[in-house]
GROMACS .gro file of C-alpha atoms in nm:
model
  291
    1MET     CA    1  -0.543  -0.240  -0.674
    2GLY     CA    2  -0.436  -0.489  -0.490
    3ARG     CA    3  -0.524  -0.410  -0.088
    4ALA     CA    4  -0.529  -0.625   0.171
    5GLY     CA    5  -0.758  -0.598   0.479
    6ASN     CA    6  -0.750  -1.018   0.591
    7GLY     CA    7  -0.908  -1.112   0.930
    8ARG     CA    8  -0.603  -1.056   1.080
    9ARG     CA    9  -0.589  -0.673   1.182
   10VAL     CA   10  -0.175  -0.670   1.083
   11CYS     CA   11  -0.261  -0.784   0.731
   12ALA     CA   12  -0.542  -0.539   0.737
   13LEU     CA   13  -0.342  -0.254   0.833
   14GLY     CA   14  -0.042  -0.359   0.634
   15VAL     CA   15  -0.154  -0.483   0.282
   16ALA     CA   16  -0.459  -0.219   0.267
   17GLY     CA   17  -0.210   0.029   0.255
   18ALA     CA   18   0.040  -0.122   0.025
   19LEU     CA   19  -0.116  -0.239  -0.303
   20ALA     CA   20  -0.166   0.038  -0.550
   21GLY     CA   21   0.029   0.224  -0.819
   22THR     CA   22   0.044   0.510  -0.552
   23VAL     CA   23   0.271   0.625  -0.294
   24LEU     CA   24   0.463   0.363  -0.087
   25VAL     CA   25   0.620   0.528   0.195
   26GLY     CA   26   0.990   0.481   0.287
   27CYS     CA   27   1.145   0.594   0.590
   28GLY     CA   28   1.481   0.494   0.490
   29ASP     CA   29   1.654   0.172   0.300
   30ASP     CA   30   1.567  -0.118   0.393
   31GLY     CA   31   1.876  -0.284   0.328
   32ASP     CA   32   1.739  -0.432   0.015
   33SER     CA   33   1.731  -0.160  -0.228
   34GLY     CA   34   1.771  -0.358  -0.541
   35ASP     CA   35   1.937  -0.700  -0.683
   36GLY     CA   36   2.275  -0.490  -0.729
   37ALA     CA   37   2.508  -0.233  -0.565
   38GLN     CA   38   2.405   0.125  -0.565
   39GLY     CA   39   2.539   0.302  -0.821
   40THR     CA   40   2.575   0.670  -0.850
   41SER     CA   41   2.562   0.934  -0.589
   42ALA     CA   42   2.263   1.149  -0.506
   43SER     CA   43   2.309   1.463  -0.699
   44SER     CA   44   2.230   1.808  -0.505
   45SER     CA   45   2.197   2.050  -0.830
   46ALA     CA   46   1.913   2.231  -0.868
   47GLY     CA   47   1.870   2.102  -1.186
   48ALA     CA   48   1.909   1.764  -1.091
   49ARG     CA   49   1.648   1.794  -0.840
   50GLU     CA   50   1.435   1.937  -1.085
   51GLN     CA   51   1.448   1.663  -1.339
   52GLY     CA   52   1.413   1.394  -1.022
   53THR     CA   53   1.084   1.575  -0.924
   54GLN     CA   54   0.951   1.541  -1.282
   55ALA     CA   55   1.037   1.227  -1.327
   56VAL     CA   56   0.858   1.068  -0.981
   57ARG     CA   57   0.571   1.295  -1.032
   58SER     CA   58   0.530   1.164  -1.396
   59ALA     CA   59   0.575   0.793  -1.306
   60TYR     CA   60   0.222   0.709  -1.143
   61ASP     CA   61   0.121   0.818  -1.502
   62ARG     CA   62   0.371   0.658  -1.706
   63THR     CA   63   0.282   0.321  -1.489
   64ALA     CA   64  -0.086   0.316  -1.511
   65GLU     CA   65  -0.092   0.337  -1.885
   66GLU     CA   66   0.085   0.030  -1.904
   67ASP     CA   67  -0.262  -0.073  -1.781
   68THR     CA   68  -0.179  -0.403  -1.559
   69ALA     CA   69   0.141  -0.582  -1.373
   70LYS     CA   70   0.241  -0.843  -1.214
   71VAL     CA   71   0.301  -0.764  -0.856
   72LYS     CA   72   0.477  -0.892  -0.562
   73LEU     CA   73   0.466  -0.773  -0.186
   74ARG     CA   74   0.637  -0.795   0.174
   75VAL     CA   75   0.440  -0.661   0.437
   76GLN     CA   76   0.613  -0.655   0.764
   77THR     CA   77   0.388  -0.512   1.078
   78SER     CA   78   0.562  -0.446   1.410
   79ALA     CA   79   0.420  -0.351   1.750
   80GLN     CA   80   0.531  -0.398   2.096
   81GLY     CA   81   0.806  -0.579   2.019
   82ALA     CA   82   0.637  -0.827   1.785
   83SER     CA   83   0.649  -0.829   1.422
   84GLN     CA   84   0.502  -1.081   1.130
   85THR     CA   85   0.534  -1.073   0.765
   86ALA     CA   86   0.308  -1.108   0.516
   87ASN     CA   87   0.381  -1.225   0.140
   88GLY     CA   88   0.168  -1.168  -0.166
   89GLN     CA   89   0.178  -1.238  -0.529
   90GLY     CA   90  -0.048  -1.164  -0.825
   91VAL     CA   91  -0.186  -0.968  -1.073
   92VAL     CA   92  -0.339  -0.570  -1.074
   93ASP     CA   93  -0.495  -0.366  -1.282
   94LEU     CA   94  -0.328  -0.030  -1.255
   95ASP     CA   95  -0.631   0.160  -1.410
   96ASP     CA   96  -0.928   0.062  -1.173
   97GLY     CA   97  -0.801  -0.103  -0.883
   98ASP     CA   98  -0.906  -0.441  -0.935
   99SER     CA   99  -0.665  -0.735  -0.849
  100VAL     CA  100  -0.620  -1.085  -0.755
  101MET     CA  101  -0.364  -1.197  -0.510
  102THR     CA  102  -0.270  -1.497  -0.313
  103LEU     CA  103  -0.124  -1.370   0.037
  104THR     CA  104   0.076  -1.582   0.302
  105VAL     CA  105   0.029  -1.504   0.675
  106GLN     CA  106   0.220  -1.693   0.950
  107GLY     CA  107   0.211  -2.000   0.725
  108GLN     CA  108  -0.192  -1.968   0.607
  109ARG     CA  109  -0.258  -1.871   0.236
  110ILE     CA  110  -0.560  -1.662   0.175
  111GLU     CA  111  -0.722  -1.587  -0.140
  112GLN     CA  112  -0.757  -1.233  -0.237
  113ARG     CA  113  -0.949  -1.018  -0.495
  114VAL     CA  114  -1.028  -0.681  -0.531
  115VAL     CA  115  -1.342  -0.611  -0.750
  116ASP     CA  116  -1.506  -0.255  -0.797
  117GLN     CA  117  -1.369  -0.124  -0.465
  118VAL     CA  118  -1.479  -0.440  -0.296
  119LEU     CA  119  -1.240  -0.648  -0.085
  120TYR     CA  120  -1.313  -1.008  -0.098
  121GLN     CA  121  -1.089  -1.301   0.082
  122ARG     CA  122  -1.097  -1.663   0.086
  123MET     CA  123  -0.999  -1.738   0.451
  124PRO     CA  124  -0.807  -2.065   0.561
  125LYS     CA  125  -1.075  -2.343   0.622
  126GLY     CA  126  -1.208  -2.332   0.979
  127GLN     CA  127  -1.145  -1.923   0.993
  128ALA     CA  128  -1.421  -1.757   0.811
  129PRO     CA  129  -1.736  -1.622   0.993
  130GLY     CA  130  -2.088  -1.721   0.911
  131GLY     CA  131  -1.962  -2.063   0.756
  132LYS     CA  132  -1.873  -1.931   0.427
  133PRO     CA  133  -1.559  -1.956   0.269
  134TRP     CA  134  -1.550  -1.559   0.175
  135ILE     CA  135  -1.554  -1.253   0.345
  136LYS     CA  136  -1.582  -0.908   0.195
  137ILE     CA  137  -1.534  -0.582   0.298
  138ASP     CA  138  -1.627  -0.222   0.099
  139LEU     CA  139  -1.326  -0.056   0.090
  140GLY     CA  140  -1.494   0.255   0.002
  141LYS     CA  141  -1.743   0.266   0.280
  142VAL     CA  142  -1.424   0.221   0.522
  143ALA     CA  143  -1.231   0.473   0.370
  144ALA     CA  144  -1.526   0.733   0.375
  145GLN     CA  145  -1.545   0.664   0.732
  146GLN     CA  146  -1.197   0.720   0.766
  147GLY     CA  147  -1.183   1.059   0.661
  148THR     CA  148  -0.972   0.975   0.369
  149GLY     CA  149  -1.236   0.987   0.045
  150ASP     CA  150  -1.443   0.831  -0.096
  151GLN     CA  151  -1.155   0.576  -0.178
  152PRO     CA  152  -0.917   0.406  -0.022
  153MET     CA  153  -0.562   0.585   0.029
  154SER     CA  154  -0.418   0.281  -0.179
  155ASP     CA  155  -0.643   0.326  -0.439
  156PRO     CA  156  -0.432   0.427  -0.789
  157ALA     CA  157  -0.688   0.704  -0.855
  158GLN     CA  158  -0.562   0.870  -0.563
  159SER     CA  159  -0.197   0.867  -0.680
  160ALA     CA  160  -0.244   1.225  -0.842
  161ALA     CA  161  -0.295   1.379  -0.533
  162TYR     CA  162   0.072   1.253  -0.389
  163ALA     CA  163   0.247   1.390  -0.721
  164LYS     CA  164   0.094   1.700  -0.694
  165ALA     CA  165   0.188   1.755  -0.349
  166ILE     CA  166   0.562   1.680  -0.439
  167THR     CA  167   0.838   1.989  -0.501
  168ASP     CA  168   1.174   2.030  -0.607
  169LYS     CA  169   1.256   2.028  -0.234
  170ASP     CA  170   1.100   1.707  -0.136
  171VAL     CA  171   1.312   1.471  -0.390
  172THR     CA  172   1.664   1.293  -0.360
  173GLU     CA  173   1.828   1.119  -0.644
  174LYS     CA  174   1.977   0.844  -0.439
  175GLY     CA  175   2.152   0.634  -0.718
  176THR     CA  176   2.105   0.327  -0.950
  177ALA     CA  177   1.994  -0.008  -0.857
  178THR     CA  178   1.927  -0.336  -1.036
  179VAL     CA  179   1.573  -0.464  -0.959
  180ASN     CA  180   1.442  -0.754  -1.053
  181GLY     CA  181   1.696  -0.760  -1.391
  182VAL     CA  182   1.613  -0.423  -1.441
  183GLU     CA  183   1.821  -0.091  -1.441
  184THR     CA  184   1.656   0.149  -1.222
  185THR     CA  185   1.695   0.492  -1.058
  186HIS     CA  186   1.632   0.515  -0.678
  187TYR     CA  187   1.452   0.824  -0.576
  188ARG     CA  188   1.380   0.916  -0.217
  189VAL     CA  189   1.097   1.175  -0.167
  190SER     CA  190   0.933   1.339   0.139
  191VAL     CA  191   0.560   1.418   0.111
  192ASP     CA  192   0.408   1.694   0.304
  193VAL     CA  193   0.104   1.564   0.456
  194ALA     CA  194  -0.088   1.886   0.488
  195GLU     CA  195  -0.090   1.874   0.105
  196LEU     CA  196  -0.304   1.564   0.047
  197PRO     CA  197  -0.657   1.554   0.059
  198ASN     CA  198  -0.795   1.517   0.465
  199GLY     CA  199  -0.430   1.599   0.487
  200ASP     CA  200  -0.538   1.694   0.843
  201THR     CA  201  -0.684   1.354   0.938
  202LEU     CA  202  -0.416   1.155   0.796
  203ARG     CA  203  -0.153   1.386   0.982
  204LYS     CA  204  -0.280   1.270   1.315
  205GLN     CA  205  -0.235   0.854   1.195
  206VAL     CA  206   0.110   0.889   1.026
  207GLY     CA  207   0.266   1.263   1.115
  208PRO     CA  208   0.335   1.551   0.912
  209THR     CA  209   0.551   1.371   0.634
  210LEU     CA  210   0.535   1.047   0.416
  211PRO     CA  211   0.868   0.968   0.297
  212MET     CA  212   0.880   0.755  -0.007
  213ASP     CA  213   1.107   0.555  -0.193
  214VAL     CA  214   1.046   0.434  -0.570
  215TRP     CA  215   1.278   0.272  -0.805
  216LEU     CA  216   1.203   0.386  -1.188
  217ASP     CA  217   1.321   0.216  -1.500
  218ASP     CA  218   1.465   0.398  -1.821
  219GLU     CA  219   1.096   0.454  -1.934
  220GLY     CA  220   0.982   0.594  -1.591
  221ARG     CA  221   0.758   0.298  -1.459
  222MET     CA  222   0.748   0.241  -1.144
  223ARG     CA  223   0.978  -0.093  -1.082
  224ARG     CA  224   0.957  -0.072  -0.698
  225GLN     CA  225   0.820   0.141  -0.392
  226GLN     CA  226   0.860   0.101  -0.036
  227ILE     CA  227   0.658   0.204   0.262
  228ASP     CA  228   0.816   0.257   0.643
  229MET     CA  229   0.483   0.407   0.787
  230THR     CA  230   0.439   0.467   1.145
  231VAL     CA  231   0.046   0.500   1.241
  232LYS     CA  232  -0.024   0.636   1.574
  233ALA     CA  233  -0.259   0.392   1.783
  234PRO     CA  234  -0.615   0.547   1.820
  235GLU     CA  235  -0.651   0.733   2.138
  236ALA     CA  236  -0.995   0.564   2.188
  237THR     CA  237  -0.828   0.196   2.154
  238GLN     CA  238  -0.565   0.304   2.448
  239ARG     CA  239  -0.816   0.426   2.678
  240SER     CA  240  -1.018   0.146   2.648
  241SER     CA  241  -0.771  -0.108   2.769
  242SER     CA  242  -0.762  -0.236   3.117
  243ASP     CA  243  -0.394  -0.209   3.126
  244ALA     CA  244  -0.300   0.096   2.929
  245SER     CA  245   0.064  -0.048   2.914
  246SER     CA  246  -0.071  -0.326   2.689
  247ALA     CA  247  -0.216  -0.085   2.438
  248PRO     CA  248   0.045  -0.031   2.150
  249GLU     CA  249   0.112   0.325   2.084
  250LYS     CA  250   0.216   0.278   1.772
  251VAL     CA  251   0.244   0.047   1.435
  252THR     CA  252   0.479   0.037   1.226
  253VAL     CA  253   0.440  -0.148   0.913
  254ARG     CA  254   0.726  -0.183   0.601
  255THR     CA  255   0.586  -0.241   0.249
  256VAL     CA  256   0.778  -0.324  -0.035
  257MET     CA  257   0.612  -0.383  -0.349
  258ASP     CA  258   0.760  -0.497  -0.703
  259PHE     CA  259   0.624  -0.450  -1.030
  260THR     CA  260   0.656  -0.637  -1.374
  261ASP     CA  261   0.562  -0.813  -1.658
  262PHE     CA  262   0.333  -0.532  -1.742
  263GLY     CA  263   0.049  -0.577  -1.969
  264THR     CA  264  -0.024  -0.916  -1.820
  265GLU     CA  265  -0.388  -1.041  -1.814
  266VAL     CA  266  -0.621  -0.977  -1.492
  267GLU     CA  267  -0.938  -1.164  -1.435
  268ALA     CA  268  -1.093  -1.036  -1.118
  269ASP     CA  269  -1.441  -1.189  -1.031
  270GLU     CA  270  -1.679  -1.167  -0.774
  271PRO     CA  271  -1.699  -1.478  -0.571
  272PRO     CA  272  -2.080  -1.625  -0.565
  273ALA     CA  273  -2.287  -1.435  -0.353
  274GLY     CA  274  -2.427  -1.719  -0.145
  275GLN     CA  275  -2.045  -1.792  -0.060
  276VAL     CA  276  -1.987  -1.471   0.104
  277THR     CA  277  -2.043  -1.302   0.424
  278ASP     CA  278  -2.019  -0.929   0.433
  279MET     CA  279  -1.788  -0.797   0.714
  280THR     CA  280  -1.824  -0.439   0.618
  281GLY     CA  281  -2.013  -0.329   0.919
  282LYS     CA  282  -1.809  -0.489   1.164
  283ALA     CA  283  -1.492  -0.337   1.009
  284LEU     CA  284  -1.705   0.016   1.049
  285GLU     CA  285  -1.798  -0.035   1.390
  286GLN     CA  286  -1.437  -0.123   1.483
  287GLY     CA  287  -1.312   0.210   1.315
  288LYS     CA  288  -1.575   0.403   1.535
  289ARG     CA  289  -1.479   0.256   1.865
  290GLN     CA  290  -1.088   0.365   1.772
  291SER     CA  291  -1.201   0.711   1.669
   0.00000   0.00000   0.00000
C-alpha cells in the first residue's frame, strides 16, 4: 500500500516503511494516543493477554477484509539532532497495496502512487531528474536487494508474518482511547525480529525487537498504528565519510497512520510512460554502497 520513497532520503526511509496494513512499530506512546483520554488500565491476567494476542493477530485480516480505506500519515525522521516531518493523506487498497496519496514535506507537495509494487512520485517543479515530472522505483527489486523478501517490508501481504511472530508474552492491553471519533482498544506489542522472514538481516537494521502500538475498534479493525523505529546507519556509509563524526550512527523514524472510511474507492493508475524517469537503478546502486 502506500509507501513512500520520495527523492528525499528522509521520506524514502520514513514513509516507505509506514504505509501498509502491516506492522507499525511504536517504542512507547507519542503523547497522542487518541482524541480522548486513556481509559481502562492494562490487564496482566493470562486470559486477558491471550485475548489481546488473538485480537492483534486477527486485526490484520479483519482490516484487509475491508478492501480499501482512507489513510492519514505522519512521519517524523530525526538524525544528528535535526528532524523533519512528512504528512500524507490518500486512499489505499488493503489487498494488493495500490495507493494514491499526497505528501507534504518541508512545505513542498508530492503526488504519489503505488501501482503493482512500483512507486511513482510527481516531484515539485524543477526537482525531477531527466526533465520529466514523474520518477519511479520498483519497490520489489529494492526490497529483494535489502534481503527483506520479494516485497517491501511494508507490503500488506507481509502482515501475516508479523501476526505469526506474536505470542501471548508479547501483547499488553494499555487501555481505551477515542481515535478520530471511534472508540478503540490500545495494545502494545513487542515482536521478536528473529521470528520474521529474513529476521537476521532485519535485526541488524532495527535491533532484536519491533515494539508496536495498535488501536483496534470494536470490530477488531486497525484504526491507528504507530512506529518508533531506530535504524542503524550502514557501516559502509560511516566508513566512506571523510569525517567519521559527521556520519549519522542512527536514524529514528516515528510513523503514525490512521485508517478511516473503509470501502472507499481507490483508482491508482500508472503515469504516462513518456513522463516517467526510472530511478530503480540509482536506488539499487545506493543500496550496494551502503551494504
